Amino acid sequence: MNIGVLALQGDVREHLAALAESDVRTRPIRRPEELADVEALVIPGGESTTISKLAVSFGLLDPIRKRIADGMPVYGSCAGMILLATTVLDGRPDQESFQGIEMTVRRNAFGRQVDSFEGDVAIDDIAGGDFHAVFIRAPWVEEVGGDVRVLGRVSGGQAAGRIVAVRQGNLLATAFHPELTGDLRVHRYFVEMVRQAA
Ligand code: GLN
């Protein structure tokens, strides 16, 4: 199994490392030809407006949209979540999305109070207790369409109840960064999704 990490900007290395520890082959993706070689894709945390702009100039926007429409499994964390959303609030007007998950996300939602925030998140489908989740200028999900499953919400504090993990078919998104905390359960869950899709 070969899983790519979109390598235009953001915490690419951390995702490559988390996937490598989950026993799959990985490669950074910067060109359409490289995308053709992988069965699944991770979109890292970073800056969604920058990743969007680079995806357009590297000719990856349409190929990724097409692979998503054809059923390729994709996991997006933070900026990656924004890039998978059908509707983005507080985005830049020229910001593009790969589309896929029927949801409205608000950019920098936590960041209106603080730049980063840590909290516990329980994720349906993933055993082993709450995630200690790190949010960095993170989005949250304000609304989901009928086919989207809410997998996780913030459990306490000012943001309690906010949706921060969702799945729609082969697409998975979290507002937090499991690639930064050494907890590999989300990556392993995604790898299992890819296995089942294959
Ligand atoms: N605020 C960033 C954005 O809009 C996301 C931050 C992150 O990925 N840590 O893309």
Short mmCIF file of C-alpha atoms and ligand atoms in Angstrom, two decimals:
data_model
loop_
_atom_site.label_atom_id
_atom_site.label_comp_id
_atom_site.label_asym_id
_atom_site.label_seq_id
_atom_site.Cartn_x
_atom_site.Cartn_y
_atom_site.Cartn_z
CA MET A 1 0.00 0.00 0.00
CA ASN A 2 1.28 3.40 -1.00
CA ILE A 3 -0.06 6.53 0.70
CA GLY A 4 0.97 10.00 -0.45
CA VAL A 5 1.28 13.15 1.62
CA LEU A 6 0.52 16.38 -0.23
CA ALA A 7 3.86 18.15 0.08
CA LEU A 8 3.26 21.74 -1.00
CA GLN A 9 3.44 23.33 2.46
CA GLY A 10 2.81 22.38 6.09
CA ASP A 11 3.77 19.56 8.42
CA VAL A 12 4.49 17.02 5.68
CA ARG A 13 7.40 15.34 7.46
CA GLU A 14 5.37 14.58 10.58
CA HIS A 15 2.65 12.87 8.55
CA LEU A 16 5.21 10.87 6.54
CA ALA A 17 6.74 9.70 9.83
CA ALA A 18 3.37 8.80 11.39
CA LEU A 19 2.41 6.79 8.29
CA ALA A 20 5.79 5.06 8.12
CA GLU A 21 5.25 3.92 11.70
CA SER A 22 1.87 2.58 10.65
CA ASP A 23 3.55 0.09 8.28
CA VAL A 24 2.70 1.55 4.89
CA ARG A 25 4.85 2.94 2.11
CA THR A 26 4.66 6.71 1.81
CA ARG A 27 5.80 9.40 -0.55
CA PRO A 28 5.55 13.16 -0.75
CA ILE A 29 3.30 14.37 -3.60
CA ARG A 30 4.11 17.54 -5.53
CA ARG A 31 3.09 16.65 -9.08
CA PRO A 32 0.13 15.02 -10.81
CA GLU A 33 2.32 12.08 -11.99
CA GLU A 34 3.19 11.31 -8.36
CA LEU A 35 -0.46 11.39 -7.37
CA ALA A 36 -1.20 8.72 -9.97
CA ASP A 37 1.13 6.33 -8.09
CA VAL A 38 -0.63 6.39 -4.73
CA GLU A 39 -3.82 4.77 -3.49
CA ALA A 40 -4.60 7.38 -0.85
CA LEU A 41 -3.58 10.86 0.22
CA VAL A 42 -3.00 12.82 3.42
CA ILE A 43 -3.42 16.59 3.36
CA PRO A 44 -1.31 18.04 6.18
CA GLY A 45 -1.80 20.90 8.58
CA GLY A 46 -0.32 24.18 7.47
CA GLU A 47 -1.97 27.14 5.82
CA SER A 48 -4.95 26.29 3.66
CA THR A 49 -4.75 29.47 1.56
CA THR A 50 -1.10 28.73 0.69
CA ILE A 51 -1.73 25.05 -0.02
CA SER A 52 -4.68 26.06 -2.22
CA LYS A 53 -2.60 28.54 -4.18
CA LEU A 54 0.26 26.06 -4.66
CA ALA A 55 -2.14 23.26 -5.64
CA VAL A 56 -3.40 25.48 -8.46
CA SER A 57 0.08 26.41 -9.66
CA PHE A 58 1.40 22.83 -9.44
CA GLY A 59 -1.58 21.58 -11.46
CA LEU A 60 -2.87 19.42 -8.62
CA LEU A 61 -6.25 20.97 -7.87
CA ASP A 62 -8.27 19.21 -10.57
CA PRO A 63 -6.42 15.85 -10.40
CA ILE A 64 -7.00 15.65 -6.63
CA ARG A 65 -10.66 16.65 -7.02
CA LYS A 66 -11.08 13.97 -9.64
CA ARG A 67 -9.42 11.25 -7.54
CA ILE A 68 -11.65 12.22 -4.60
CA ALA A 69 -14.74 12.02 -6.79
CA ASP A 70 -13.53 8.57 -7.92
CA GLY A 71 -13.34 7.37 -4.31
CA MET A 72 -9.68 7.79 -3.29
CA PRO A 73 -9.37 7.76 0.52
CA VAL A 74 -8.10 11.09 1.88
CA TYR A 75 -7.32 12.22 5.40
CA GLY A 76 -6.99 15.94 6.12
CA SER A 77 -5.75 17.43 9.39
CA CYS A 78 -6.45 21.07 10.25
CA ALA A 79 -5.65 22.98 7.02
CA GLY A 80 -6.35 19.62 5.35
CA MET A 81 -9.82 19.61 6.90
CA ILE A 82 -10.48 23.08 5.47
CA LEU A 83 -9.29 21.93 2.04
CA LEU A 84 -11.78 19.04 2.06
CA ALA A 85 -14.80 21.15 3.02
CA THR A 86 -17.50 22.14 0.55
CA THR A 87 -18.00 25.47 2.37
CA VAL A 88 -15.39 27.58 4.18
CA LEU A 89 -16.25 30.53 6.44
CA ASP A 90 -13.62 33.22 7.10
CA GLY A 91 -11.59 31.97 4.16
CA ARG A 92 -9.97 34.10 1.52
CA PRO A 93 -12.27 34.83 -1.41
CA ASP A 94 -9.88 33.14 -3.86
CA GLN A 95 -9.30 30.08 -1.66
CA GLU A 96 -10.02 26.81 -3.48
CA SER A 97 -11.10 23.51 -1.97
CA PHE A 98 -10.64 19.93 -3.12
CA GLN A 99 -14.27 19.46 -2.06
CA GLY A 100 -15.54 16.12 -0.90
CA ILE A 101 -16.89 16.45 2.62
CA GLU A 102 -20.29 18.13 2.77
CA MET A 103 -19.62 20.45 5.64
CA THR A 104 -19.17 24.08 6.60
CA VAL A 105 -15.94 24.79 8.45
CA ARG A 106 -14.87 28.02 10.05
CA ARG A 107 -11.20 28.88 9.62
CA ASN A 108 -9.23 29.97 12.68
CA ALA A 109 -12.33 29.31 14.77
CA PHE A 110 -10.48 28.64 18.04
CA GLY A 111 -7.99 31.35 17.19
CA ARG A 112 -10.46 34.12 17.71
CA GLN A 113 -9.78 33.65 21.40
CA VAL A 114 -6.36 31.99 21.47
CA ASP A 115 -3.85 30.87 18.88
CA SER A 116 -3.70 27.34 20.09
CA PHE A 117 -5.76 25.20 22.31
CA GLU A 118 -5.39 21.74 23.78
CA GLY A 119 -8.29 19.58 24.77
CA ASP A 120 -9.62 16.07 25.02
CA VAL A 121 -11.56 14.56 22.18
CA ALA A 122 -13.29 11.20 22.18
CA ILE A 123 -13.46 9.67 18.72
CA ASP A 124 -16.18 7.19 17.82
CA ASP A 125 -14.68 4.14 16.09
CA ILE A 126 -11.30 4.56 17.78
CA ALA A 127 -10.75 2.67 21.02
CA GLY A 128 -8.23 3.46 23.71
CA GLY A 129 -9.67 6.57 25.33
CA ASP A 130 -9.72 10.28 24.57
CA PHE A 131 -7.22 11.95 22.32
CA HIS A 132 -5.14 14.65 23.77
CA ALA A 133 -5.75 17.00 20.86
CA VAL A 134 -3.60 19.96 19.84
CA PHE A 135 -5.37 22.70 17.89
CA ILE A 136 -3.25 25.36 16.17
CA ARG A 137 -5.25 28.20 14.62
CA ALA A 138 -7.66 25.40 13.95
CA PRO A 139 -11.01 25.29 12.24
CA TRP A 140 -14.10 23.68 13.64
CA VAL A 141 -17.08 22.28 11.81
CA GLU A 142 -20.28 24.31 12.04
CA GLU A 143 -22.59 22.19 9.94
CA VAL A 144 -22.54 18.79 8.29
CA GLY A 145 -24.54 17.29 5.46
CA GLY A 146 -26.64 14.16 5.78
CA ASP A 147 -23.92 11.71 4.69
CA VAL A 148 -21.30 13.02 7.09
CA ARG A 149 -20.67 11.21 10.34
CA VAL A 150 -19.53 13.29 13.26
CA LEU A 151 -16.73 11.27 14.90
CA GLY A 152 -15.52 13.64 17.57
CA ARG A 153 -16.28 16.75 19.56
CA VAL A 154 -14.31 18.79 22.06
CA SER A 155 -15.26 17.49 25.48
CA GLY A 156 -14.71 20.48 27.77
CA GLY A 157 -13.75 24.14 28.11
CA GLN A 158 -15.04 27.08 26.06
CA ALA A 159 -15.17 25.08 22.85
CA ALA A 160 -17.05 22.15 24.39
CA GLY A 161 -19.27 20.36 21.92
CA ARG A 162 -17.57 21.75 18.81
CA ILE A 163 -17.24 19.19 16.02
CA VAL A 164 -13.57 18.44 15.31
CA ALA A 165 -13.55 15.03 13.59
CA VAL A 166 -15.75 13.82 10.74
CA ARG A 167 -15.96 11.12 8.14
CA GLN A 168 -17.85 10.92 4.87
CA GLY A 169 -17.29 7.66 2.99
CA ASN A 170 -13.56 7.40 2.26
CA LEU A 171 -12.82 10.91 3.50
CA LEU A 172 -11.64 11.63 7.03
CA ALA A 173 -10.84 14.99 8.62
CA THR A 174 -9.71 16.23 12.02
CA ALA A 175 -9.31 19.83 13.16
CA PHE A 176 -6.41 18.77 15.38
CA HIS A 177 -2.96 17.38 14.62
CA PRO A 178 -2.41 13.76 15.69
CA GLU A 179 0.81 13.86 13.66
CA LEU A 180 2.29 16.17 16.29
CA THR A 181 1.54 14.22 19.44
CA GLY A 182 2.87 10.72 18.72
CA ASP A 183 -0.58 9.15 19.11
CA LEU A 184 -0.84 7.06 15.96
CA ARG A 185 -4.43 5.90 16.32
CA VAL A 186 -5.92 8.29 13.75
CA HIS A 187 -3.28 7.35 11.16
CA ARG A 188 -3.86 3.66 11.86
CA TYR A 189 -7.60 4.18 11.51
CA PHE A 190 -7.00 5.87 8.16
CA VAL A 191 -4.68 3.07 7.00
CA GLU A 192 -7.47 0.61 7.84
CA MET A 193 -9.92 2.74 5.80
CA VAL A 194 -7.51 2.56 2.85
CA ARG A 195 -7.21 -1.24 3.24
CA GLN A 196 -10.95 -1.62 3.21
CA ALA A 197 -11.32 0.63 0.18
CA ALA A 198 -8.72 -1.40 -1.77
N1 GLN B 1 -5.33 28.42 10.09
C1 GLN B 1 -4.83 27.52 9.11
C2 GLN B 1 -5.56 27.62 7.80
O1 GLN B 1 -6.45 28.38 7.63
C3 GLN B 1 -4.85 26.08 9.59
C4 GLN B 1 -3.88 25.89 10.72
C5 GLN B 1 -3.26 24.55 10.80
O2 GLN B 1 -3.30 23.73 9.87
N2 GLN B 1 -2.59 24.31 11.89
O3 GLN B 1 -5.25 26.93 6.90
#
